[in-house]
GROMACS .gro file of C-alpha atoms in nm:
model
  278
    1UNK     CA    1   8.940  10.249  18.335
    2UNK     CA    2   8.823  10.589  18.403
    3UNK     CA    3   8.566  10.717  18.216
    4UNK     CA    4   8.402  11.043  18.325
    5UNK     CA    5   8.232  11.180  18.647
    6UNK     CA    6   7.943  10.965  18.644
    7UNK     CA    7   8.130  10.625  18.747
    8UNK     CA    8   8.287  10.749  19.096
    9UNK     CA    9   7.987  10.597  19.267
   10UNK     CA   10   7.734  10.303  19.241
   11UNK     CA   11   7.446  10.466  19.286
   12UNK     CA   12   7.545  10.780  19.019
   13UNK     CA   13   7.352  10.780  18.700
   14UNK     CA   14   7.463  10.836  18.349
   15UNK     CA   15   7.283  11.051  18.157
   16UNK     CA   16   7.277  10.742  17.924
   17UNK     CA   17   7.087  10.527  18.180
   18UNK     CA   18   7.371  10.314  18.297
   19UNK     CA   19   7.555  10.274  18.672
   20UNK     CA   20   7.917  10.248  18.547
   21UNK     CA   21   8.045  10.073  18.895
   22UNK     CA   22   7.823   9.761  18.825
   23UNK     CA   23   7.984   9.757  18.467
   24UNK     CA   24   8.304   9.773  18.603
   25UNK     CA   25   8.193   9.470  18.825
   26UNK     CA   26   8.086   9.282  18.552
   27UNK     CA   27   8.416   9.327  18.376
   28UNK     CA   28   8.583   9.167  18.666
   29UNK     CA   29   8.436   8.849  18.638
   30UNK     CA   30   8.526   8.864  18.265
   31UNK     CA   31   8.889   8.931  18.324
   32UNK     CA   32   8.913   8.599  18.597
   33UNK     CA   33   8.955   8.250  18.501
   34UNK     CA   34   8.727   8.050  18.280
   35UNK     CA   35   8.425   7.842  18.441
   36UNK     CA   36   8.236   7.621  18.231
   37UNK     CA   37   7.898   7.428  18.361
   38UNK     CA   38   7.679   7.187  18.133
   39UNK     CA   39   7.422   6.954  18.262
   40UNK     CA   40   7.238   6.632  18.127
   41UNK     CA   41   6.875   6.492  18.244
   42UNK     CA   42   7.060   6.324  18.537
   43UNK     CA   43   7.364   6.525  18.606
   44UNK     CA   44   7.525   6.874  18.592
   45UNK     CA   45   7.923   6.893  18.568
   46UNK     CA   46   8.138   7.213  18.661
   47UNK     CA   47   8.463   7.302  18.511
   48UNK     CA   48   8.673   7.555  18.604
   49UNK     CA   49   9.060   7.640  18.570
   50UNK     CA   50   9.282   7.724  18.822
   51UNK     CA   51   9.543   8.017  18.823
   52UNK     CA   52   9.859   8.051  19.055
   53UNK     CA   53  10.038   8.361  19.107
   54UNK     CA   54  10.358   8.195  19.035
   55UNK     CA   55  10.585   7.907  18.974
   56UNK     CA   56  10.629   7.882  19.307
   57UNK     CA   57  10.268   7.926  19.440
   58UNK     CA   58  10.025   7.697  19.489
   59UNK     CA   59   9.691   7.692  19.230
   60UNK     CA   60   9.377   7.863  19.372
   61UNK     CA   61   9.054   7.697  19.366
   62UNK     CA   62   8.767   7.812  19.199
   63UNK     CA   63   8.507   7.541  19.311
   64UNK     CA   64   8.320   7.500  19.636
   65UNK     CA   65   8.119   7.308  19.809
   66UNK     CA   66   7.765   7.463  19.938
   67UNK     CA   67   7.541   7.138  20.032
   68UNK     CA   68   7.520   6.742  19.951
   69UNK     CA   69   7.291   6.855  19.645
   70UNK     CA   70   7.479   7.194  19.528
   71UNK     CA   71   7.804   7.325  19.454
   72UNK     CA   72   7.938   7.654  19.272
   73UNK     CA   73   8.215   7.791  19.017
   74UNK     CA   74   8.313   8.144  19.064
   75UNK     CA   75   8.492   8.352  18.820
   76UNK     CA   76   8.631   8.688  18.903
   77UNK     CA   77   8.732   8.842  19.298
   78UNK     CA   78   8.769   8.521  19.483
   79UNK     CA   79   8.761   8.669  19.806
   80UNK     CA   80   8.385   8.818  19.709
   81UNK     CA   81   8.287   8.464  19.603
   82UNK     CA   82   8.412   8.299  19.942
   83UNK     CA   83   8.168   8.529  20.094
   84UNK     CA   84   7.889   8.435  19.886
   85UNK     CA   85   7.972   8.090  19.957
   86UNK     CA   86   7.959   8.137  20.313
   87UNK     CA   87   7.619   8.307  20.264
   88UNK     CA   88   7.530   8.023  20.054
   89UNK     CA   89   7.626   7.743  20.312
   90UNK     CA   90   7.458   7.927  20.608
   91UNK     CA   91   7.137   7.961  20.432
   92UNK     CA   92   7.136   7.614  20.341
   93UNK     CA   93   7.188   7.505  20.689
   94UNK     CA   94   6.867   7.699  20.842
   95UNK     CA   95   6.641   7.553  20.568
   96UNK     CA   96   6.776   7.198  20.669
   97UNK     CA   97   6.745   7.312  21.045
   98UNK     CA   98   6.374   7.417  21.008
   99UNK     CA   99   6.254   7.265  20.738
  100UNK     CA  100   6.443   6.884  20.749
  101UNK     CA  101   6.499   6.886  20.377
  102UNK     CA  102   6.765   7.050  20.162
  103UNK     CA  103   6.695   7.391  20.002
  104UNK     CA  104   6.567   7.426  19.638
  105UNK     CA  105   6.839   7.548  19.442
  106UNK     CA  106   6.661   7.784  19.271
  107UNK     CA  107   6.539   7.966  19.604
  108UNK     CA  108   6.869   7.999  19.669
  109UNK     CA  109   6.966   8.140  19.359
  110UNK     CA  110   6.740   8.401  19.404
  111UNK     CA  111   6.849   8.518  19.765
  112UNK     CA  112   7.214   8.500  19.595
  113UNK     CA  113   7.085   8.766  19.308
  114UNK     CA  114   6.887   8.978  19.544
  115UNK     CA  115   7.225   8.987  19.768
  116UNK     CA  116   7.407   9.138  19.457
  117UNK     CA  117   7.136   9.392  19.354
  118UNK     CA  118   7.123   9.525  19.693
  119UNK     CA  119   7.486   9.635  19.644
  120UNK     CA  120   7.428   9.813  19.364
  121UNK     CA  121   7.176  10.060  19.515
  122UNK     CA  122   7.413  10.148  19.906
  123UNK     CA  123   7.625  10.389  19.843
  124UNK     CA  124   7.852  10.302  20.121
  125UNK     CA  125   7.896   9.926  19.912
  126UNK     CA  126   8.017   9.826  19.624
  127UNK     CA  127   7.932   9.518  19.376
  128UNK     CA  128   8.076   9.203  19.434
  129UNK     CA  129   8.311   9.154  19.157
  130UNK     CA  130   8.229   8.780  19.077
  131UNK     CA  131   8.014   8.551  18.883
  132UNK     CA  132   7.864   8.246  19.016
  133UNK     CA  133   7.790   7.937  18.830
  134UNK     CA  134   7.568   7.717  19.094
  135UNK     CA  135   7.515   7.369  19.016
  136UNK     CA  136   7.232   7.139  19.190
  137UNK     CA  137   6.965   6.838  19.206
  138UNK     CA  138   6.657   6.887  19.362
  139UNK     CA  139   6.297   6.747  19.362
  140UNK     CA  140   6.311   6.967  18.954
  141UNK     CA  141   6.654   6.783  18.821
  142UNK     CA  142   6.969   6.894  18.756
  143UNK     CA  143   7.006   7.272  18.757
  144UNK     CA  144   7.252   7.528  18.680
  145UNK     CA  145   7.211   7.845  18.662
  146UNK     CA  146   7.445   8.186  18.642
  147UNK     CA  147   7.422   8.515  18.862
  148UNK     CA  148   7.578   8.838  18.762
  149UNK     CA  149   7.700   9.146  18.981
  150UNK     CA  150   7.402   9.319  18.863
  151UNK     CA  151   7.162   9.099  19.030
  152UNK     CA  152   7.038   8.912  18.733
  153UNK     CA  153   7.039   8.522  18.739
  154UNK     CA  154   6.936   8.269  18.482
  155UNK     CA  155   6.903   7.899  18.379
  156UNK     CA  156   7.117   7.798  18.167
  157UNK     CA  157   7.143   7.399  17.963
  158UNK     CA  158   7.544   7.509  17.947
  159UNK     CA  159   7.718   7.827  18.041
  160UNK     CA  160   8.059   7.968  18.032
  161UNK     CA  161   8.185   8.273  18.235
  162UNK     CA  162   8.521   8.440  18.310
  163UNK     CA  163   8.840   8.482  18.069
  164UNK     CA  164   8.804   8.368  17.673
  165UNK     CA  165   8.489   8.244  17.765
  166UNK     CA  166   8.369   8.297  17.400
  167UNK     CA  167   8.556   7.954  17.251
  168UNK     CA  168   8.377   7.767  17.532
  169UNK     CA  169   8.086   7.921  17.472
  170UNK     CA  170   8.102   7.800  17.083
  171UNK     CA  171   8.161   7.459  17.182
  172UNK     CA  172   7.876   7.440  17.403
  173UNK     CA  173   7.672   7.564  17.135
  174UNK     CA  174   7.773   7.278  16.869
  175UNK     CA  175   7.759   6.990  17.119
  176UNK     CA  176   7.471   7.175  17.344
  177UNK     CA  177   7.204   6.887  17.193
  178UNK     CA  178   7.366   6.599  17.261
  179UNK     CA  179   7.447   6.692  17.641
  180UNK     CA  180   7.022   6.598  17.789
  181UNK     CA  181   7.120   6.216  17.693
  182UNK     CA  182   7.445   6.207  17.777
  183UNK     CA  183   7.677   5.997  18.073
  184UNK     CA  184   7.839   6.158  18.343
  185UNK     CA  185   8.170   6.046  18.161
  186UNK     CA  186   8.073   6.219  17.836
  187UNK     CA  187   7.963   6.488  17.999
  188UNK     CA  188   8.323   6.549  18.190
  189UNK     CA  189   8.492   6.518  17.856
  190UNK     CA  190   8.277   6.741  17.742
  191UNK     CA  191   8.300   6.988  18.000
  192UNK     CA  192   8.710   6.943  18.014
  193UNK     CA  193   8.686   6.999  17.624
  194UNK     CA  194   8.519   7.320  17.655
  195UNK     CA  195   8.745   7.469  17.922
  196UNK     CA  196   9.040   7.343  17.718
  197UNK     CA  197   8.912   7.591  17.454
  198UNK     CA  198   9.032   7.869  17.698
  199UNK     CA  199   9.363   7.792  17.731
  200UNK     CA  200   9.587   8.042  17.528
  201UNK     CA  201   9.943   7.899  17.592
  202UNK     CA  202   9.905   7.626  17.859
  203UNK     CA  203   9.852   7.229  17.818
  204UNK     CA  204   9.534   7.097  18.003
  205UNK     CA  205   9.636   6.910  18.307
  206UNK     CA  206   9.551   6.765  18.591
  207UNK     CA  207   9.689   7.077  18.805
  208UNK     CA  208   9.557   7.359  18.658
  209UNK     CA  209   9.181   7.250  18.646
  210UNK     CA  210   8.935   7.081  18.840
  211UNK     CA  211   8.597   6.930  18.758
  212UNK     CA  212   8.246   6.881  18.984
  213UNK     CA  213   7.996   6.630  18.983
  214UNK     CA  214   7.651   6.644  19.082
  215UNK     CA  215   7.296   6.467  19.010
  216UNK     CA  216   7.070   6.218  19.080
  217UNK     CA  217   7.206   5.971  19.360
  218UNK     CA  218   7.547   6.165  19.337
  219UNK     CA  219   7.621   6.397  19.599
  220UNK     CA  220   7.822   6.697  19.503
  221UNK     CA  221   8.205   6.610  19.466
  222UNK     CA  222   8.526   6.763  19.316
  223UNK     CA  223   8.792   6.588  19.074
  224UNK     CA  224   9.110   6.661  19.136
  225UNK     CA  225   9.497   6.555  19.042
  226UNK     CA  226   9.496   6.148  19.036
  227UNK     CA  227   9.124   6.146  18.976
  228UNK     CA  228   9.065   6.400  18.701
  229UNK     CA  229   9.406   6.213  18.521
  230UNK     CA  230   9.208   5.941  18.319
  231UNK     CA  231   8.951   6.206  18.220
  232UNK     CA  232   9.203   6.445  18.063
  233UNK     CA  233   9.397   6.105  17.885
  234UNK     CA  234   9.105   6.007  17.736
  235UNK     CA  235   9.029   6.332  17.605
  236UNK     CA  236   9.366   6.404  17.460
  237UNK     CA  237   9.332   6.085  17.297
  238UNK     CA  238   9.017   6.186  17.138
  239UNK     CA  239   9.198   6.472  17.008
  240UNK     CA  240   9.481   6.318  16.855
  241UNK     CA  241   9.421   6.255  16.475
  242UNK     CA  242   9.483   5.919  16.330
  243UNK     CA  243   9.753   5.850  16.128
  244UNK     CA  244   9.711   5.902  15.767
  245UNK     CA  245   9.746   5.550  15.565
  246UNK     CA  246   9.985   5.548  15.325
  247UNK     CA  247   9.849   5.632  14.950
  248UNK     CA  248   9.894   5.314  14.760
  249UNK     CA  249  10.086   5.337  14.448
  250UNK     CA  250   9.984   5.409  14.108
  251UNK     CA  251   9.988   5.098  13.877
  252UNK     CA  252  10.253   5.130  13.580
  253UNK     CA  253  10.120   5.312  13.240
  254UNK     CA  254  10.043   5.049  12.970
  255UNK     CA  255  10.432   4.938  12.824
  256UNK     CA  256  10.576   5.123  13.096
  257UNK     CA  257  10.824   4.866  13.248
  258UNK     CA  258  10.747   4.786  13.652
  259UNK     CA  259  10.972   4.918  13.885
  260UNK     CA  260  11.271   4.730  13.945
  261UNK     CA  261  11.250   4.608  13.584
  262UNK     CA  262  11.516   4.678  13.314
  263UNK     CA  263  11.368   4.759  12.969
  264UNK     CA  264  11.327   4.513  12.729
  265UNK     CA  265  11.567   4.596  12.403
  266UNK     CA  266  11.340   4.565  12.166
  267UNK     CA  267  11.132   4.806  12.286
  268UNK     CA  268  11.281   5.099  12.179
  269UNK     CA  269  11.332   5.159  11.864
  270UNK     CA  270  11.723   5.224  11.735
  271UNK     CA  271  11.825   5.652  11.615
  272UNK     CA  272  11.762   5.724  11.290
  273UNK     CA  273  12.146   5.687  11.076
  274UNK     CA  274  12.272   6.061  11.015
  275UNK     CA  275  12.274   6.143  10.682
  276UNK     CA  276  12.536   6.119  10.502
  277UNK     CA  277  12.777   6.392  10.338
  278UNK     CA  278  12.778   6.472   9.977
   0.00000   0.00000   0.00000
């Protein structure tokens, strides 16, 4: 993806106003697997898919852990987002260490974006190539929010990052509404709906995705294989259209005989005689 001389380091300017490097970041996390996060009043869910280098190879995870009350979904590098998850656990740690209470997640979100900006002005770093999608409950609700290799971060009601993230992205925007008011369970089918969206030519299953949970008196947990299962049934059942009935049949035309019948003879009227030869 070369473009010209101005993208052979982060800290080079275009004469446009642009630092190609960080662009080139940001098209990592668009080129890894889709992440999808949606929250209610109550609860925020994460769903993410999971890739595997092979048929033989194992499916990597996208999801991690960070506190009892937090959790994240990376898309793009995930070596550069197990860093930031270490970063993310350690920092959580102190607070609890010094403070006794867990860490707001939206202080943390902010030391997360300032750790990405500052890689974008060294000139002996580079970016780190992955999105984060960081779900949490604290004293404010249910929060997710979304950091970029740039260093920006927002809040978000529902998000989706990473691969074909645009069909997600319209289903979240149709159902977006209904989500504030909605169960945990509705909001899993939801989620597993929208990350469905992404799929270009596999079958959602129980292997190739995984779902988190976290919210008011639910500590932050991940659904996996035998537990995701009844999710993904009920949602292909959901999709599966009903049957159409079967049209009834048109009644007979008036002096039309019913089916089955045999016409009565006097019905018809007999040819008309030829006529005859002089």
């Amino acid at each position: 993806m070369f473009r010209n001389q101005y993208d052979t380091d982060v800290t080079t300017w275009s004469p446009q106003g642009r630092l190609f490097q960080v662009e080139y970041a940001m098209e990592a996390v668009k080129q890894g697997s889709c992440a999808v996060g949606l929250k209610s009043d109550t609860h925020v869910v994460l769903a993410t898919l999971k890739r595997s280098e092979s048929e033989l190879s194992s499916f990597q995870r996208k999801v991690f852990k960070v506190d009892d009350h937090m959790g994240i979904a990376i898309s793009g590098l995930t070596a550069d987002g197990r860093v930031l998850c270490k970063y993310m656990r350690n920092e959580c740690l102190n607070h609890r260490y010094i403070y006794e209470s867990a860490m707001p997640v939206g202080r943390l979100v902010r030391q997360v974006a300032d750790k990405h900006q500052v890689s974008t002005q060294r000139s002996w770093k580079r970016p780190f190539g992955v999105g984060l999608l960081v779900a949490g409950y604290d004293s404010a609700g249910a929060r997710l929010f979304n950091t970029c290799p740039s260093g920006n971060s927002f809040e978000y009601k529902a998000m989706a990052i990473g691969a074909r993230a645009q069909a997600a992205k319209t289903y979240l925007e149709r159902q977006y509404e209904t989500f504030p008011a909605a169960t945990l369970d509705e909001l899993i089918r939801h989620g597993l709906k929208a990350i469905s969206a992404c799929l270009q030519d596999a079958e959602l299953s129980s292997s190739n995705c995984s779902i988190a949970i976290v919210g008011k008196d639910t500590t932050f947990a991940v659904l996996e294989e035998e537990a995701l299962q009844p999710f993904i049934d009920a949602v292909k059942e959901e999709d599966v259209p009903m049957a159409a009935e079967p049209e009834a049949a048109a009644p007979p035309e008036e002096g039309a005989p019913a089916e089955g019948e045999a016409p009565e003879a006097g019905g018809l009227e007999p040819p008309a005689p030829d006529a005859m030869e002089q």
